[in-house]
């Protein structure tokens, strides 16, 4: 079994000397180092070497063709045992036998993320069925109780996170976000049929959803050009930055004046930031930050949902009986199933959004229902024990997969990054 590494990852130095013209140019290449467990090492060029140089030779203490060409090779540190293929996004424990646990937990967390589709689908399905029944019976007025603007905000969040996870190649979560976007769009179609959503808004939304789903599908398989994908990323970045402050402002109306000023100001600033970035007038660090904005704005939109719900519960506690305990439990389960995967891949944004939704949206509303005697004590205790046990298990199991002695090490790596 061999391990393939890039020389640039080690302390390697190539200094040209005594080579001219085409030979010098052709030697400016990247080599791949193949280290075998038997201790034999060889260098194979990715691009062809000059005809005078044999491309398959063994390194030893004797002079090599590289030496005669004025190239110096500095031997890297020995690779850890067992040898494994490593890239910048993977992390394998250094202890013998642990990679098997790592790969096993990798597979399990991916399947758990895929299983999140079940509670999320069950969460939206009752509303779709109820809307269909009201439409078939001619009771269109009942659909006016469903806020199309709130559904549209959720749809935008799903589309932004879909693009984020497409870039990360997390196919299980890509399916979750796709089903979330499609299910919300079905509800919007029902609202448009009942004339509860303005037709121009529905047409524009339909165009964005169709184009967005096609572009994300093509991007996942590498079939979309970079300029088109950048334009889509800029679009969802501007949209997310414009909607987030407006939604946050609207939560506290009528205690504050009803205004579109927050959204308008955010829209102008977002346009200016995107245009400036594309003109190359921003630092590379800021451009990289802009690439993460759409994912963060979508996460913050979903994180704001429990804040808005808690604020409503505080202002009108009598309306809390309208909350469904089973819906809150499904929301807690769906987000909870994605927590282990977010921790495993060390995605702080994903972990924060999922954990926040589990604690403050699902469990937080269950706690409110219990405080107002809307659910039984047994239901509340079962939800509490299940939540604590699940989060504790996820952190402990992650530390085992990575070979850490303390579960807190996993949390530290999640927040500050791996050393």
mmCIF file of C-alpha atoms in Angstrom:
data_model
loop_
_atom_site.group_PDB
_atom_site.id
_atom_site.type_symbol
_atom_site.label_atom_id
_atom_site.label_comp_id
_atom_site.label_asym_id
_atom_site.label_seq_id
_atom_site.Cartn_x
_atom_site.Cartn_y
_atom_site.Cartn_z
ATOM 1 C CA UNK A 1 0.000 0.000 0.000
ATOM 2 C CA UNK A 2 1.462 3.347 -0.971
ATOM 3 C CA UNK A 3 0.980 6.881 0.218
ATOM 4 C CA UNK A 4 0.997 9.680 -2.332
ATOM 5 C CA UNK A 5 1.941 13.139 -1.057
ATOM 6 C CA UNK A 6 2.886 16.432 -2.655
ATOM 7 C CA UNK A 7 6.443 17.544 -2.142
ATOM 8 C CA UNK A 8 5.212 21.045 -1.400
ATOM 9 C CA UNK A 9 3.765 19.726 1.856
ATOM 10 C CA UNK A 10 7.266 18.997 3.155
ATOM 11 C CA UNK A 11 10.528 20.868 3.532
ATOM 12 C CA UNK A 12 11.659 20.290 -0.021
ATOM 13 C CA UNK A 13 13.840 22.644 -1.989
ATOM 14 C CA UNK A 14 14.705 22.596 -5.685
ATOM 15 C CA UNK A 15 17.417 25.056 -6.761
ATOM 16 C CA UNK A 16 18.066 25.309 -10.488
ATOM 17 C CA UNK A 17 21.605 25.596 -11.823
ATOM 18 C CA UNK A 18 23.411 24.491 -14.928
ATOM 19 C CA UNK A 19 20.195 23.903 -16.887
ATOM 20 C CA UNK A 20 19.247 26.190 -19.731
ATOM 21 C CA UNK A 21 16.477 26.747 -22.221
ATOM 22 C CA UNK A 22 13.872 24.050 -22.682
ATOM 23 C CA UNK A 23 15.436 21.747 -20.092
ATOM 24 C CA UNK A 24 15.158 24.369 -17.349
ATOM 25 C CA UNK A 25 11.548 25.105 -18.264
ATOM 26 C CA UNK A 26 10.525 21.472 -18.372
ATOM 27 C CA UNK A 27 12.091 20.834 -14.974
ATOM 28 C CA UNK A 28 9.918 23.461 -13.331
ATOM 29 C CA UNK A 29 7.321 20.930 -12.453
ATOM 30 C CA UNK A 30 5.627 19.331 -9.511
ATOM 31 C CA UNK A 31 6.728 15.887 -8.425
ATOM 32 C CA UNK A 32 4.707 13.354 -6.506
ATOM 33 C CA UNK A 33 6.465 11.486 -3.765
ATOM 34 C CA UNK A 34 5.524 7.838 -3.341
ATOM 35 C CA UNK A 35 6.638 6.405 -0.017
ATOM 36 C CA UNK A 36 6.329 2.663 0.430
ATOM 37 C CA UNK A 37 6.167 0.949 3.773
ATOM 38 C CA UNK A 38 9.190 -1.150 2.827
ATOM 39 C CA UNK A 39 11.261 2.037 2.968
ATOM 40 C CA UNK A 40 11.723 2.379 -0.797
ATOM 41 C CA UNK A 41 11.110 5.846 -2.197
ATOM 42 C CA UNK A 42 10.882 7.094 -5.755
ATOM 43 C CA UNK A 43 10.004 10.284 -7.575
ATOM 44 C CA UNK A 44 7.698 10.365 -10.572
ATOM 45 C CA UNK A 45 7.149 13.632 -12.473
ATOM 46 C CA UNK A 46 3.610 14.707 -13.243
ATOM 47 C CA UNK A 47 4.790 16.334 -16.493
ATOM 48 C CA UNK A 48 7.496 14.766 -18.712
ATOM 49 C CA UNK A 49 11.139 15.331 -17.848
ATOM 50 C CA UNK A 50 13.830 15.990 -20.474
ATOM 51 C CA UNK A 51 14.763 13.020 -22.581
ATOM 52 C CA UNK A 52 18.194 12.920 -20.942
ATOM 53 C CA UNK A 53 16.652 12.258 -17.508
ATOM 54 C CA UNK A 54 15.179 8.902 -16.547
ATOM 55 C CA UNK A 55 11.802 9.509 -14.877
ATOM 56 C CA UNK A 56 11.951 6.415 -12.691
ATOM 57 C CA UNK A 57 14.920 6.201 -10.406
ATOM 58 C CA UNK A 58 15.531 5.322 -6.780
ATOM 59 C CA UNK A 59 16.784 7.829 -4.228
ATOM 60 C CA UNK A 60 19.916 6.791 -2.363
ATOM 61 C CA UNK A 61 23.076 8.236 -0.962
ATOM 62 C CA UNK A 62 24.745 7.941 -4.382
ATOM 63 C CA UNK A 63 24.686 10.834 -6.851
ATOM 64 C CA UNK A 64 21.517 10.931 -8.884
ATOM 65 C CA UNK A 65 20.610 12.549 -12.212
ATOM 66 C CA UNK A 66 19.029 15.392 -10.229
ATOM 67 C CA UNK A 67 22.416 16.221 -8.682
ATOM 68 C CA UNK A 68 24.084 16.527 -12.067
ATOM 69 C CA UNK A 69 21.356 18.914 -13.168
ATOM 70 C CA UNK A 70 21.980 21.195 -10.201
ATOM 71 C CA UNK A 71 18.834 20.203 -8.298
ATOM 72 C CA UNK A 72 18.945 19.530 -4.607
ATOM 73 C CA UNK A 73 16.524 17.187 -2.828
ATOM 74 C CA UNK A 74 15.890 17.547 0.882
ATOM 75 C CA UNK A 75 14.376 14.360 2.331
ATOM 76 C CA UNK A 76 11.107 14.928 4.199
ATOM 77 C CA UNK A 77 10.262 13.668 7.645
ATOM 78 C CA UNK A 78 9.226 10.027 7.711
ATOM 79 C CA UNK A 79 5.521 9.501 7.147
ATOM 80 C CA UNK A 80 3.527 8.276 10.188
ATOM 81 C CA UNK A 81 2.496 4.662 10.311
ATOM 82 C CA UNK A 82 0.134 3.404 9.064
ATOM 83 C CA UNK A 83 0.487 5.295 5.740
ATOM 84 C CA UNK A 84 -2.715 6.973 4.595
ATOM 85 C CA UNK A 85 -3.655 9.350 1.795
ATOM 86 C CA UNK A 86 -4.075 12.781 3.375
ATOM 87 C CA UNK A 87 -5.301 16.098 2.083
ATOM 88 C CA UNK A 88 -5.910 19.465 3.668
ATOM 89 C CA UNK A 89 -9.484 18.674 4.677
ATOM 90 C CA UNK A 90 -8.963 15.241 6.215
ATOM 91 C CA UNK A 91 -7.584 14.344 9.578
ATOM 92 C CA UNK A 92 -6.622 10.858 10.637
ATOM 93 C CA UNK A 93 -5.537 9.853 14.122
ATOM 94 C CA UNK A 94 -1.914 8.854 14.463
ATOM 95 C CA UNK A 95 -2.551 5.785 16.653
ATOM 96 C CA UNK A 96 -2.596 2.291 15.230
ATOM 97 C CA UNK A 97 -6.088 0.910 14.632
ATOM 98 C CA UNK A 98 -7.980 4.203 14.959
ATOM 99 C CA UNK A 99 -8.420 4.918 11.232
ATOM 100 C CA UNK A 100 -10.977 2.120 11.138
ATOM 101 C CA UNK A 101 -13.029 3.903 13.821
ATOM 102 C CA UNK A 102 -12.597 7.148 11.924
ATOM 103 C CA UNK A 103 -13.904 5.720 8.667
ATOM 104 C CA UNK A 104 -16.742 3.939 10.447
ATOM 105 C CA UNK A 105 -17.894 7.138 12.188
ATOM 106 C CA UNK A 106 -17.485 9.016 8.904
ATOM 107 C CA UNK A 107 -19.932 6.611 7.271
ATOM 108 C CA UNK A 108 -22.365 6.678 10.206
ATOM 109 C CA UNK A 109 -22.516 10.482 10.418
ATOM 110 C CA UNK A 110 -23.151 10.693 6.666
ATOM 111 C CA UNK A 111 -26.060 8.269 7.008
ATOM 112 C CA UNK A 112 -27.442 10.211 9.980
ATOM 113 C CA UNK A 113 -27.418 13.399 7.901
ATOM 114 C CA UNK A 114 -29.302 11.591 5.146
ATOM 115 C CA UNK A 115 -31.823 10.306 7.718
ATOM 116 C CA UNK A 116 -32.642 13.932 8.629
ATOM 117 C CA UNK A 117 -34.782 14.001 5.481
ATOM 118 C CA UNK A 118 -37.426 11.902 7.240
ATOM 119 C CA UNK A 119 -38.332 14.259 10.134
ATOM 120 C CA UNK A 120 -37.993 17.346 7.938
ATOM 121 C CA UNK A 121 -40.309 15.854 5.324
ATOM 122 C CA UNK A 122 -42.821 14.831 7.996
ATOM 123 C CA UNK A 123 -42.604 18.368 9.361
ATOM 124 C CA UNK A 124 -43.758 19.949 6.098
ATOM 125 C CA UNK A 125 -46.048 17.221 4.790
ATOM 126 C CA UNK A 126 -49.060 17.927 7.090
ATOM 127 C CA UNK A 127 -49.172 21.560 5.936
ATOM 128 C CA UNK A 128 -49.061 20.503 2.276
ATOM 129 C CA UNK A 129 -51.877 17.984 2.775
ATOM 130 C CA UNK A 130 -54.021 20.501 4.696
ATOM 131 C CA UNK A 131 -53.530 23.141 2.009
ATOM 132 C CA UNK A 132 -54.507 20.640 -0.693
ATOM 133 C CA UNK A 133 -57.679 19.705 1.178
ATOM 134 C CA UNK A 134 -58.656 23.364 1.575
ATOM 135 C CA UNK A 135 -58.013 24.045 -2.109
ATOM 136 C CA UNK A 136 -60.073 21.054 -3.217
ATOM 137 C CA UNK A 137 -62.961 22.074 -0.949
ATOM 138 C CA UNK A 138 -62.849 25.648 -2.239
ATOM 139 C CA UNK A 139 -61.783 27.073 1.133
ATOM 140 C CA UNK A 140 -59.077 29.366 -0.237
ATOM 141 C CA UNK A 141 -59.333 31.801 2.666
ATOM 142 C CA UNK A 142 -57.788 29.199 4.995
ATOM 143 C CA UNK A 143 -54.489 29.465 3.117
ATOM 144 C CA UNK A 144 -54.206 33.158 3.976
ATOM 145 C CA UNK A 145 -53.211 32.039 7.488
ATOM 146 C CA UNK A 146 -49.903 30.760 6.059
ATOM 147 C CA UNK A 147 -47.415 33.681 5.823
ATOM 148 C CA UNK A 148 -45.942 33.536 2.330
ATOM 149 C CA UNK A 149 -43.191 35.995 3.251
ATOM 150 C CA UNK A 150 -41.972 33.714 6.043
ATOM 151 C CA UNK A 151 -42.045 30.723 3.695
ATOM 152 C CA UNK A 152 -40.107 32.737 1.113
ATOM 153 C CA UNK A 153 -37.453 33.573 3.709
ATOM 154 C CA UNK A 154 -37.091 29.893 4.566
ATOM 155 C CA UNK A 155 -36.812 29.064 0.869
ATOM 156 C CA UNK A 156 -34.006 31.566 0.429
ATOM 157 C CA UNK A 157 -32.205 30.036 3.381
ATOM 158 C CA UNK A 158 -32.513 26.561 1.884
ATOM 159 C CA UNK A 159 -31.186 27.707 -1.496
ATOM 160 C CA UNK A 160 -28.204 29.480 0.083
ATOM 161 C CA UNK A 161 -27.291 26.479 2.232
ATOM 162 C CA UNK A 162 -27.761 24.201 -0.769
ATOM 163 C CA UNK A 163 -25.070 26.119 -2.648
ATOM 164 C CA UNK A 164 -22.824 26.061 0.425
ATOM 165 C CA UNK A 165 -23.019 22.287 0.841
ATOM 166 C CA UNK A 166 -22.677 21.693 -2.900
ATOM 167 C CA UNK A 167 -19.245 23.323 -2.671
ATOM 168 C CA UNK A 168 -18.382 21.088 0.283
ATOM 169 C CA UNK A 169 -19.628 17.965 -1.579
ATOM 170 C CA UNK A 170 -21.790 16.901 1.387
ATOM 171 C CA UNK A 171 -24.268 14.990 -0.763
ATOM 172 C CA UNK A 172 -26.499 13.865 2.124
ATOM 173 C CA UNK A 173 -27.046 17.445 3.279
ATOM 174 C CA UNK A 174 -27.443 18.567 -0.328
ATOM 175 C CA UNK A 175 -30.432 16.222 -0.533
ATOM 176 C CA UNK A 176 -31.798 17.605 2.769
ATOM 177 C CA UNK A 177 -31.602 21.204 1.540
ATOM 178 C CA UNK A 178 -33.018 20.289 -1.870
ATOM 179 C CA UNK A 179 -36.045 18.562 -0.353
ATOM 180 C CA UNK A 180 -36.478 21.522 2.003
ATOM 181 C CA UNK A 181 -36.481 23.975 -0.901
ATOM 182 C CA UNK A 182 -38.835 21.831 -2.998
ATOM 183 C CA UNK A 183 -41.312 21.279 -0.137
ATOM 184 C CA UNK A 184 -41.463 25.003 0.639
ATOM 185 C CA UNK A 185 -41.910 25.767 -3.059
ATOM 186 C CA UNK A 186 -44.862 23.358 -3.180
ATOM 187 C CA UNK A 187 -46.487 25.321 -0.337
ATOM 188 C CA UNK A 188 -45.862 28.571 -2.214
ATOM 189 C CA UNK A 189 -47.502 27.060 -5.303
ATOM 190 C CA UNK A 190 -50.572 26.284 -3.197
ATOM 191 C CA UNK A 191 -50.602 29.814 -1.782
ATOM 192 C CA UNK A 192 -50.348 31.280 -5.294
ATOM 193 C CA UNK A 193 -53.234 29.060 -6.446
ATOM 194 C CA UNK A 194 -55.319 30.412 -3.560
ATOM 195 C CA UNK A 195 -54.219 33.976 -4.465
ATOM 196 C CA UNK A 196 -52.666 34.264 -1.009
ATOM 197 C CA UNK A 197 -49.344 35.153 -2.636
ATOM 198 C CA UNK A 198 -49.033 37.892 -5.270
ATOM 199 C CA UNK A 199 -48.568 36.430 -8.746
ATOM 200 C CA UNK A 200 -45.553 38.591 -9.748
ATOM 201 C CA UNK A 201 -43.730 37.520 -6.583
ATOM 202 C CA UNK A 202 -44.544 33.888 -7.281
ATOM 203 C CA UNK A 203 -43.294 34.082 -10.883
ATOM 204 C CA UNK A 204 -40.002 35.667 -9.782
ATOM 205 C CA UNK A 205 -39.618 33.087 -7.024
ATOM 206 C CA UNK A 206 -40.289 30.241 -9.447
ATOM 207 C CA UNK A 207 -37.602 31.487 -11.820
ATOM 208 C CA UNK A 208 -35.035 31.751 -9.002
ATOM 209 C CA UNK A 209 -35.867 28.270 -7.650
ATOM 210 C CA UNK A 210 -35.689 26.555 -11.032
ATOM 211 C CA UNK A 211 -32.463 28.302 -12.059
ATOM 212 C CA UNK A 212 -30.932 27.759 -8.638
ATOM 213 C CA UNK A 213 -31.684 24.035 -8.544
ATOM 214 C CA UNK A 214 -30.320 23.526 -12.063
ATOM 215 C CA UNK A 215 -27.115 25.472 -11.331
ATOM 216 C CA UNK A 216 -26.503 23.618 -8.065
ATOM 217 C CA UNK A 217 -27.054 20.272 -9.784
ATOM 218 C CA UNK A 218 -24.630 21.156 -12.560
ATOM 219 C CA UNK A 219 -22.094 22.548 -10.101
ATOM 220 C CA UNK A 220 -22.124 19.368 -8.028
ATOM 221 C CA UNK A 221 -21.073 17.394 -11.088
ATOM 222 C CA UNK A 222 -18.640 20.081 -12.286
ATOM 223 C CA UNK A 223 -20.700 21.025 -15.344
ATOM 224 C CA UNK A 224 -21.148 24.758 -14.754
ATOM 225 C CA UNK A 225 -18.613 27.421 -15.692
ATOM 226 C CA UNK A 226 -16.880 29.446 -12.992
ATOM 227 C CA UNK A 227 -18.267 32.874 -14.094
ATOM 228 C CA UNK A 228 -21.866 31.618 -14.011
ATOM 229 C CA UNK A 229 -21.393 30.056 -10.592
ATOM 230 C CA UNK A 230 -19.803 33.249 -9.250
ATOM 231 C CA UNK A 231 -22.784 35.227 -10.515
ATOM 232 C CA UNK A 232 -25.150 32.857 -8.685
ATOM 233 C CA UNK A 233 -23.091 33.132 -5.497
ATOM 234 C CA UNK A 234 -23.163 36.922 -5.752
ATOM 235 C CA UNK A 235 -26.934 36.805 -6.223
ATOM 236 C CA UNK A 236 -27.616 34.717 -3.115
ATOM 237 C CA UNK A 237 -25.085 36.766 -1.132
ATOM 238 C CA UNK A 238 -26.879 40.019 -1.954
ATOM 239 C CA UNK A 239 -30.264 38.407 -1.317
ATOM 240 C CA UNK A 240 -29.238 36.969 2.044
ATOM 241 C CA UNK A 241 -27.604 40.178 3.260
ATOM 242 C CA UNK A 242 -30.685 42.172 2.260
ATOM 243 C CA UNK A 243 -33.264 39.871 3.836
ATOM 244 C CA UNK A 244 -31.539 39.129 7.161
ATOM 245 C CA UNK A 245 -31.604 42.634 8.721
ATOM 246 C CA UNK A 246 -35.130 43.242 7.395
ATOM 247 C CA UNK A 247 -36.417 40.043 9.008
ATOM 248 C CA UNK A 248 -34.694 40.895 12.282
ATOM 249 C CA UNK A 249 -36.187 44.396 12.236
ATOM 250 C CA UNK A 250 -39.681 43.162 11.402
ATOM 251 C CA UNK A 251 -39.684 40.815 14.396
ATOM 252 C CA UNK A 252 -40.027 43.727 16.823
ATOM 253 C CA UNK A 253 -42.714 45.649 14.914
ATOM 254 C CA UNK A 254 -44.965 47.355 16.179
ATOM 255 C CA UNK A 255 -42.686 48.116 19.138
ATOM 256 C CA UNK A 256 -40.385 49.804 16.637
ATOM 257 C CA UNK A 257 -41.452 51.673 13.460
ATOM 258 C CA UNK A 258 -42.336 49.557 10.447
ATOM 259 C CA UNK A 259 -39.669 50.359 7.865
ATOM 260 C CA UNK A 260 -37.847 48.851 4.914
ATOM 261 C CA UNK A 261 -34.772 50.948 5.681
ATOM 262 C CA UNK A 262 -32.683 48.060 7.150
ATOM 263 C CA UNK A 263 -33.195 45.908 4.076
ATOM 264 C CA UNK A 264 -32.555 48.778 1.688
ATOM 265 C CA UNK A 265 -29.323 49.840 3.379
ATOM 266 C CA UNK A 266 -28.124 46.231 3.531
ATOM 267 C CA UNK A 267 -28.948 45.770 -0.162
ATOM 268 C CA UNK A 268 -26.889 48.800 -1.199
ATOM 269 C CA UNK A 269 -23.929 47.743 0.965
ATOM 270 C CA UNK A 270 -24.095 44.177 -0.355
ATOM 271 C CA UNK A 271 -24.112 45.351 -3.976
ATOM 272 C CA UNK A 272 -21.149 47.650 -3.291
ATOM 273 C CA UNK A 273 -19.184 44.861 -1.579
ATOM 274 C CA UNK A 274 -19.824 42.334 -4.353
ATOM 275 C CA UNK A 275 -18.968 44.763 -7.167
ATOM 276 C CA UNK A 276 -15.805 45.931 -5.404
ATOM 277 C CA UNK A 277 -14.734 42.333 -4.822
ATOM 278 C CA UNK A 278 -15.226 41.387 -8.470
ATOM 279 C CA UNK A 279 -13.229 44.439 -9.570
ATOM 280 C CA UNK A 280 -10.286 43.134 -7.568
ATOM 281 C CA UNK A 281 -10.103 46.115 -5.226
ATOM 282 C CA UNK A 282 -10.486 44.107 -2.026
ATOM 283 C CA UNK A 283 -7.913 42.039 -0.203
ATOM 284 C CA UNK A 284 -7.756 38.310 -0.817
ATOM 285 C CA UNK A 285 -8.782 37.678 2.796
ATOM 286 C CA UNK A 286 -11.930 39.784 2.410
ATOM 287 C CA UNK A 287 -12.809 38.121 -0.902
ATOM 288 C CA UNK A 288 -12.545 34.743 0.803
ATOM 289 C CA UNK A 289 -14.807 36.040 3.561
ATOM 290 C CA UNK A 290 -17.370 37.162 0.987
ATOM 291 C CA UNK A 291 -17.487 33.609 -0.315
ATOM 292 C CA UNK A 292 -18.786 32.465 3.079
ATOM 293 C CA UNK A 293 -21.329 35.252 3.555
ATOM 294 C CA UNK A 294 -24.227 33.502 1.820
ATOM 295 C CA UNK A 295 -23.845 30.440 4.029
ATOM 296 C CA UNK A 296 -23.620 32.516 7.186
ATOM 297 C CA UNK A 297 -26.613 34.697 6.312
ATOM 298 C CA UNK A 298 -28.707 31.578 5.637
ATOM 299 C CA UNK A 299 -27.582 30.092 8.955
ATOM 300 C CA UNK A 300 -28.400 33.311 10.799
ATOM 301 C CA UNK A 301 -31.827 33.412 9.143
ATOM 302 C CA UNK A 302 -32.622 29.963 10.498
ATOM 303 C CA UNK A 303 -31.076 30.866 13.859
ATOM 304 C CA UNK A 304 -33.346 33.898 14.053
ATOM 305 C CA UNK A 305 -36.487 31.767 13.722
ATOM 306 C CA UNK A 306 -36.437 30.562 17.366
ATOM 307 C CA UNK A 307 -35.658 34.096 18.540
ATOM 308 C CA UNK A 308 -38.722 35.371 16.711
ATOM 309 C CA UNK A 309 -40.839 32.528 18.085
ATOM 310 C CA UNK A 310 -39.646 33.129 21.655
ATOM 311 C CA UNK A 311 -40.420 36.825 21.298
ATOM 312 C CA UNK A 312 -43.930 35.984 20.129
ATOM 313 C CA UNK A 313 -44.364 33.595 23.053
ATOM 314 C CA UNK A 314 -43.297 36.341 25.437
ATOM 315 C CA UNK A 315 -45.671 38.935 23.989
ATOM 316 C CA UNK A 316 -48.676 36.653 23.490
ATOM 317 C CA UNK A 317 -48.363 33.637 25.793
ATOM 318 C CA UNK A 318 -51.980 32.683 25.123
ATOM 319 C CA UNK A 319 -51.064 31.804 21.529
ATOM 320 C CA UNK A 320 -48.501 29.224 22.574
ATOM 321 C CA UNK A 321 -51.207 26.573 22.620
ATOM 322 C CA UNK A 322 -51.257 26.877 18.850
ATOM 323 C CA UNK A 323 -47.766 25.339 18.680
ATOM 324 C CA UNK A 324 -47.576 21.655 17.850
ATOM 325 C CA UNK A 325 -45.394 19.655 20.247
ATOM 326 C CA UNK A 326 -44.886 16.939 17.633
ATOM 327 C CA UNK A 327 -43.697 19.537 15.084
ATOM 328 C CA UNK A 328 -41.173 20.923 17.572
ATOM 329 C CA UNK A 329 -39.985 17.383 18.305
ATOM 330 C CA UNK A 330 -39.545 16.668 14.597
ATOM 331 C CA UNK A 331 -37.579 19.904 14.163
ATOM 332 C CA UNK A 332 -35.345 18.947 17.086
ATOM 333 C CA UNK A 333 -34.776 15.464 15.662
ATOM 334 C CA UNK A 334 -34.043 16.650 12.124
ATOM 335 C CA UNK A 335 -31.442 19.190 13.200
ATOM 336 C CA UNK A 336 -30.061 16.846 15.841
ATOM 337 C CA UNK A 337 -29.306 14.162 13.267
ATOM 338 C CA UNK A 338 -26.964 16.571 11.479
ATOM 339 C CA UNK A 339 -25.015 17.644 14.577
ATOM 340 C CA UNK A 340 -22.610 14.636 14.583
ATOM 341 C CA UNK A 341 -21.695 15.204 10.923
ATOM 342 C CA UNK A 342 -21.132 18.930 11.422
ATOM 343 C CA UNK A 343 -18.831 18.184 14.357
ATOM 344 C CA UNK A 344 -17.021 15.415 12.504
ATOM 345 C CA UNK A 345 -16.111 17.573 9.484
ATOM 346 C CA UNK A 346 -15.269 20.495 11.790
ATOM 347 C CA UNK A 347 -17.748 22.886 10.158
ATOM 348 C CA UNK A 348 -18.387 25.478 12.854
ATOM 349 C CA UNK A 349 -21.104 27.308 10.918
ATOM 350 C CA UNK A 350 -23.060 24.113 10.277
ATOM 351 C CA UNK A 351 -22.599 22.908 13.868
ATOM 352 C CA UNK A 352 -23.686 26.243 15.320
ATOM 353 C CA UNK A 353 -26.817 26.451 13.167
ATOM 354 C CA UNK A 354 -27.894 22.856 13.816
ATOM 355 C CA UNK A 355 -27.207 22.953 17.549
ATOM 356 C CA UNK A 356 -28.936 26.315 17.901
ATOM 357 C CA UNK A 357 -32.033 24.956 16.151
ATOM 358 C CA UNK A 358 -32.021 21.838 18.336
ATOM 359 C CA UNK A 359 -31.748 23.721 21.630
ATOM 360 C CA UNK A 360 -33.580 26.991 21.054
ATOM 361 C CA UNK A 361 -36.148 26.112 18.395
ATOM 362 C CA UNK A 362 -37.068 22.497 19.066
ATOM 363 C CA UNK A 363 -36.317 22.043 22.750
ATOM 364 C CA UNK A 364 -36.894 25.714 23.632
ATOM 365 C CA UNK A 365 -40.469 25.640 22.372
ATOM 366 C CA UNK A 366 -41.066 22.256 24.029
ATOM 367 C CA UNK A 367 -39.949 23.845 27.311
ATOM 368 C CA UNK A 368 -42.379 26.729 26.733
ATOM 369 C CA UNK A 369 -45.208 24.278 26.078
ATOM 370 C CA UNK A 370 -44.371 22.471 29.312
ATOM 371 C CA UNK A 371 -44.272 25.704 31.330
ATOM 372 C CA UNK A 372 -47.788 26.541 30.110
ATOM 373 C CA UNK A 373 -49.058 23.003 30.843
ATOM 374 C CA UNK A 374 -49.574 22.187 27.172
ATOM 375 C CA UNK A 375 -47.628 18.913 27.316
ATOM 376 C CA UNK A 376 -47.143 16.253 29.956
ATOM 377 C CA UNK A 377 -44.210 16.042 32.333
ATOM 378 C CA UNK A 378 -43.233 12.688 30.833
ATOM 379 C CA UNK A 379 -43.036 14.173 27.317
ATOM 380 C CA UNK A 380 -40.803 17.002 28.534
ATOM 381 C CA UNK A 381 -38.494 14.718 30.520
ATOM 382 C CA UNK A 382 -38.178 12.305 27.591
ATOM 383 C CA UNK A 383 -37.224 15.195 25.276
ATOM 384 C CA UNK A 384 -34.695 16.488 27.835
ATOM 385 C CA UNK A 385 -33.011 13.121 28.410
ATOM 386 C CA UNK A 386 -32.961 12.403 24.676
ATOM 387 C CA UNK A 387 -31.382 15.773 23.856
ATOM 388 C CA UNK A 388 -28.646 15.585 26.507
ATOM 389 C CA UNK A 389 -27.857 11.945 25.689
ATOM 390 C CA UNK A 390 -27.665 12.573 21.951
ATOM 391 C CA UNK A 391 -25.382 15.614 22.163
ATOM 392 C CA UNK A 392 -23.165 13.887 24.731
ATOM 393 C CA UNK A 393 -22.931 10.758 22.596
ATOM 394 C CA UNK A 394 -22.049 12.784 19.492
ATOM 395 C CA UNK A 395 -19.168 14.607 21.209
ATOM 396 C CA UNK A 396 -17.854 11.456 22.913
ATOM 397 C CA UNK A 397 -18.037 9.334 19.763
ATOM 398 C CA UNK A 398 -16.265 12.032 17.759
ATOM 399 C CA UNK A 399 -13.394 12.096 20.236
ATOM 400 C CA UNK A 400 -13.080 8.309 19.948
ATOM 401 C CA UNK A 401 -12.994 8.487 16.144
ATOM 402 C CA UNK A 402 -10.215 11.081 16.232
ATOM 403 C CA UNK A 403 -8.301 9.318 19.017
ATOM 404 C CA UNK A 404 -8.613 12.180 21.504
ATOM 405 C CA UNK A 405 -8.333 11.505 25.216
ATOM 406 C CA UNK A 406 -10.804 14.257 26.082
ATOM 407 C CA UNK A 407 -14.122 15.049 24.340
ATOM 408 C CA UNK A 408 -13.354 18.732 24.852
ATOM 409 C CA UNK A 409 -10.565 18.385 22.290
ATOM 410 C CA UNK A 410 -13.171 17.915 19.556
ATOM 411 C CA UNK A 411 -14.975 21.106 20.581
ATOM 412 C CA UNK A 412 -11.687 23.008 20.675
ATOM 413 C CA UNK A 413 -10.764 21.860 17.180
ATOM 414 C CA UNK A 414 -14.228 22.815 15.957
ATOM 415 C CA UNK A 415 -13.926 26.388 17.263
ATOM 416 C CA UNK A 416 -10.254 27.258 16.768
ATOM 417 C CA UNK A 417 -9.338 24.716 14.088
ATOM 418 C CA UNK A 418 -7.014 21.719 14.058
ATOM 419 C CA UNK A 419 -3.320 22.271 14.784
#
